[in-house]
Amino acid sequence: MTRGRKPKPSHLKAVQGNAGKRAINHDEPEGDALDEAPPAPDWLCEIGRDAWDKLAPWLVGSKILTRSDLHQLEAYCDAYATWRQAVVEIQQCGLVLESPATGAPIKNPALTAKNEAARQMTTFGSALGLDPSSRARLAVPGSKDASNPFAELLGGNKR
């Protein structure tokens, strides 16, 4: 396992600038750039497709998403759908359920599914620049624009 910050891919250095003036690896394999967001995979549920439809155009416009990264977005959207479904289950049934075998109170299994999905979202989302620290690390162009799908979380304020 390597230590320290993951190196920034060369295509992102080209887009965002190379402030550190470090050598760009011209032998690095480049992902296939996308001109427009591809449609969501058919196998994603409706919640996952909605997440895809919101995120993919922004990621393509920010020049983060390439063809070789599509699996990261698929996994993120699938984990997001699982997380949302678990949240609904917890809201409907509560944190504690009655055991069918003994009648004793037990933790709702949806809590475990929610936590696992949240961890997966963190992992895949970080690779795509979907959290504040990753966006800062990637210096995503347009991350401060109103077109940012996370702008509404900031109260609509441009930062």
mmCIF file of C-alpha atoms in Angstrom:
data_model
loop_
_atom_site.group_PDB
_atom_site.id
_atom_site.type_symbol
_atom_site.label_atom_id
_atom_site.label_comp_id
_atom_site.label_asym_id
_atom_site.label_seq_id
_atom_site.Cartn_x
_atom_site.Cartn_y
_atom_site.Cartn_z
ATOM 1 C CA MET A 1 0.000 0.000 0.000
ATOM 2 C CA THR A 2 1.350 3.408 -0.920
ATOM 3 C CA ARG A 3 1.406 6.290 1.514
ATOM 4 C CA GLY A 4 0.344 9.841 1.104
ATOM 5 C CA ARG A 5 -1.955 11.567 -1.298
ATOM 6 C CA LYS A 6 -2.952 9.771 -4.466
ATOM 7 C CA PRO A 7 -1.295 11.308 -7.511
ATOM 8 C CA LYS A 8 -3.497 13.498 -9.673
ATOM 9 C CA PRO A 9 -4.070 11.998 -13.123
ATOM 10 C CA SER A 10 -2.261 13.837 -15.897
ATOM 11 C CA HIS A 11 -5.471 14.715 -17.745
ATOM 12 C CA LEU A 12 -6.694 16.573 -14.643
ATOM 13 C CA LYS A 13 -3.359 18.409 -14.369
ATOM 14 C CA ALA A 14 -3.804 19.554 -17.952
ATOM 15 C CA VAL A 15 -7.352 20.799 -17.289
ATOM 16 C CA GLN A 16 -6.740 22.380 -13.888
ATOM 17 C CA GLY A 17 -3.211 23.585 -14.300
ATOM 18 C CA ASN A 18 -0.051 22.259 -12.787
ATOM 19 C CA ALA A 19 0.614 24.675 -9.934
ATOM 20 C CA GLY A 20 3.427 22.540 -8.517
ATOM 21 C CA LYS A 21 5.126 22.436 -11.941
ATOM 22 C CA ARG A 22 5.735 18.725 -11.481
ATOM 23 C CA ALA A 23 6.586 16.685 -14.528
ATOM 24 C CA ILE A 24 3.568 15.349 -16.381
ATOM 25 C CA ASN A 25 3.726 11.661 -17.159
ATOM 26 C CA HIS A 26 3.136 11.591 -20.906
ATOM 27 C CA ASP A 27 3.223 7.766 -20.877
ATOM 28 C CA GLU A 28 0.247 7.588 -18.504
ATOM 29 C CA PRO A 29 -2.680 5.855 -20.179
ATOM 30 C CA GLU A 30 -5.485 8.332 -20.684
ATOM 31 C CA GLY A 31 -9.117 7.548 -20.190
ATOM 32 C CA ASP A 32 -11.442 8.096 -23.085
ATOM 33 C CA ALA A 33 -12.823 11.591 -22.603
ATOM 34 C CA LEU A 34 -16.579 11.931 -22.785
ATOM 35 C CA ASP A 35 -18.206 14.769 -24.715
ATOM 36 C CA GLU A 36 -21.577 14.215 -23.091
ATOM 37 C CA ALA A 37 -22.986 12.215 -20.239
ATOM 38 C CA PRO A 38 -23.954 8.685 -21.246
ATOM 39 C CA PRO A 39 -27.392 7.410 -20.261
ATOM 40 C CA ALA A 40 -27.732 5.547 -16.980
ATOM 41 C CA PRO A 41 -27.386 1.769 -17.217
ATOM 42 C CA ASP A 42 -30.716 -0.057 -17.516
ATOM 43 C CA TRP A 43 -29.981 -2.237 -14.503
ATOM 44 C CA LEU A 44 -29.925 0.717 -12.105
ATOM 45 C CA CYS A 45 -33.146 1.221 -10.165
ATOM 46 C CA GLU A 46 -35.042 4.499 -10.493
ATOM 47 C CA ILE A 47 -33.262 6.099 -7.528
ATOM 48 C CA GLY A 48 -29.861 5.151 -8.985
ATOM 49 C CA ARG A 49 -30.825 6.471 -12.424
ATOM 50 C CA ASP A 50 -31.941 9.779 -10.877
ATOM 51 C CA ALA A 51 -28.560 10.088 -9.145
ATOM 52 C CA TRP A 52 -26.816 9.273 -12.447
ATOM 53 C CA ASP A 53 -28.853 11.893 -14.310
ATOM 54 C CA LYS A 54 -27.831 14.567 -11.792
ATOM 55 C CA LEU A 55 -24.165 13.634 -11.421
ATOM 56 C CA ALA A 56 -23.000 12.422 -14.839
ATOM 57 C CA PRO A 57 -23.491 15.738 -16.710
ATOM 58 C CA TRP A 58 -21.639 17.657 -13.996
ATOM 59 C CA LEU A 59 -18.780 15.126 -13.898
ATOM 60 C CA VAL A 60 -18.445 15.190 -17.703
ATOM 61 C CA GLY A 61 -18.609 19.002 -17.760
ATOM 62 C CA SER A 62 -15.907 19.141 -15.101
ATOM 63 C CA LYS A 63 -13.767 16.782 -17.193
ATOM 64 C CA ILE A 64 -13.542 14.261 -14.351
ATOM 65 C CA LEU A 65 -15.535 11.392 -15.810
ATOM 66 C CA THR A 66 -13.981 9.288 -18.564
ATOM 67 C CA ARG A 67 -15.144 5.994 -20.093
ATOM 68 C CA SER A 68 -12.747 4.092 -17.863
ATOM 69 C CA ASP A 69 -14.357 5.707 -14.791
ATOM 70 C CA LEU A 70 -17.958 4.811 -15.603
ATOM 71 C CA HIS A 71 -17.875 1.792 -13.299
ATOM 72 C CA GLN A 72 -17.055 4.133 -10.395
ATOM 73 C CA LEU A 73 -20.166 6.188 -11.138
ATOM 74 C CA GLU A 74 -22.269 3.032 -11.562
ATOM 75 C CA ALA A 75 -21.115 1.724 -8.184
ATOM 76 C CA TYR A 76 -21.709 5.101 -6.535
ATOM 77 C CA CYS A 77 -25.255 5.391 -7.913
ATOM 78 C CA ASP A 78 -26.056 1.802 -6.908
ATOM 79 C CA ALA A 79 -24.758 2.408 -3.363
ATOM 80 C CA TYR A 80 -26.739 5.653 -3.203
ATOM 81 C CA ALA A 81 -29.920 3.802 -4.173
ATOM 82 C CA THR A 82 -29.289 1.182 -1.480
ATOM 83 C CA TRP A 83 -28.659 3.914 1.087
ATOM 84 C CA ARG A 84 -31.877 5.738 0.161
ATOM 85 C CA GLN A 85 -33.926 2.523 0.299
ATOM 86 C CA ALA A 86 -32.485 1.715 3.722
ATOM 87 C CA VAL A 87 -33.354 5.216 4.960
ATOM 88 C CA VAL A 88 -36.973 4.738 3.874
ATOM 89 C CA GLU A 89 -37.095 1.302 5.539
ATOM 90 C CA ILE A 90 -35.790 2.771 8.803
ATOM 91 C CA GLN A 91 -38.296 5.637 8.643
ATOM 92 C CA GLN A 92 -41.174 3.210 8.110
ATOM 93 C CA CYS A 93 -40.193 0.473 10.573
ATOM 94 C CA GLY A 94 -38.012 2.248 13.119
ATOM 95 C CA LEU A 95 -34.582 1.540 14.528
ATOM 96 C CA VAL A 96 -35.705 -1.475 16.527
ATOM 97 C CA LEU A 97 -37.819 -4.404 15.309
ATOM 98 C CA GLU A 98 -39.366 -7.366 17.020
ATOM 99 C CA SER A 99 -37.542 -10.628 16.375
ATOM 100 C CA PRO A 100 -39.855 -13.048 14.540
ATOM 101 C CA ALA A 101 -38.351 -16.013 16.416
ATOM 102 C CA THR A 102 -38.333 -14.752 19.986
ATOM 103 C CA GLY A 103 -40.270 -11.499 19.969
ATOM 104 C CA ALA A 104 -37.265 -9.757 21.530
ATOM 105 C CA PRO A 105 -36.203 -6.331 20.247
ATOM 106 C CA ILE A 106 -33.464 -6.385 17.597
ATOM 107 C CA LYS A 107 -31.650 -3.741 15.582
ATOM 108 C CA ASN A 108 -33.274 -3.081 12.214
ATOM 109 C CA PRO A 109 -31.049 -4.786 9.565
ATOM 110 C CA ALA A 110 -31.600 -1.751 7.327
ATOM 111 C CA LEU A 111 -29.231 0.152 9.647
ATOM 112 C CA THR A 112 -26.391 -2.166 8.624
ATOM 113 C CA ALA A 113 -27.296 -1.837 4.939
ATOM 114 C CA LYS A 114 -27.410 1.950 5.307
ATOM 115 C CA ASN A 115 -23.969 2.090 6.951
ATOM 116 C CA GLU A 116 -22.372 -0.231 4.370
ATOM 117 C CA ALA A 117 -23.866 1.756 1.490
ATOM 118 C CA ALA A 118 -22.653 5.024 3.055
ATOM 119 C CA ARG A 119 -19.107 3.621 3.245
ATOM 120 C CA GLN A 120 -19.295 2.566 -0.395
ATOM 121 C CA MET A 121 -20.587 6.002 -1.381
ATOM 122 C CA THR A 122 -17.663 7.591 0.458
ATOM 123 C CA THR A 123 -15.152 5.388 -1.355
ATOM 124 C CA PHE A 124 -16.576 5.761 -4.861
ATOM 125 C CA GLY A 125 -17.590 9.387 -4.385
ATOM 126 C CA SER A 126 -14.113 10.357 -3.249
ATOM 127 C CA ALA A 127 -12.636 8.911 -6.430
ATOM 128 C CA LEU A 128 -15.083 11.045 -8.433
ATOM 129 C CA GLY A 129 -14.601 14.263 -6.444
ATOM 130 C CA LEU A 130 -18.076 14.143 -4.896
ATOM 131 C CA ASP A 131 -17.110 15.288 -1.413
ATOM 132 C CA PRO A 132 -15.638 18.638 -0.338
ATOM 133 C CA SER A 133 -12.144 17.361 0.444
ATOM 134 C CA SER A 134 -11.903 15.462 -2.859
ATOM 135 C CA ARG A 135 -13.103 18.494 -4.816
ATOM 136 C CA ALA A 136 -10.480 20.615 -3.063
ATOM 137 C CA ARG A 137 -7.804 18.023 -3.831
ATOM 138 C CA LEU A 138 -8.877 17.764 -7.462
ATOM 139 C CA ALA A 139 -9.564 21.513 -7.788
ATOM 140 C CA VAL A 140 -12.544 20.583 -9.932
ATOM 141 C CA PRO A 141 -13.280 23.284 -12.489
ATOM 142 C CA GLY A 142 -16.800 24.581 -11.992
ATOM 143 C CA SER A 143 -17.158 23.076 -8.520
ATOM 144 C CA LYS A 144 -18.069 26.518 -7.238
ATOM 145 C CA ASP A 145 -20.531 27.275 -10.054
ATOM 146 C CA ALA A 146 -24.291 27.345 -9.597
ATOM 147 C CA SER A 147 -24.453 24.341 -11.951
ATOM 148 C CA ASN A 148 -22.795 22.274 -9.235
ATOM 149 C CA PRO A 149 -25.396 19.679 -8.142
ATOM 150 C CA PHE A 150 -24.294 20.235 -4.540
ATOM 151 C CA ALA A 151 -24.960 23.999 -4.618
ATOM 152 C CA GLU A 152 -28.429 23.505 -3.136
ATOM 153 C CA LEU A 153 -26.830 21.887 -0.093
ATOM 154 C CA LEU A 154 -24.981 25.146 0.481
ATOM 155 C CA GLY A 155 -28.261 27.043 0.568
ATOM 156 C CA GLY A 156 -27.886 28.076 -3.057
ATOM 157 C CA ASN A 157 -24.951 30.332 -2.201
ATOM 158 C CA LYS A 158 -22.025 30.529 -4.525
ATOM 159 C CA ARG A 159 -18.810 30.125 -2.648
#
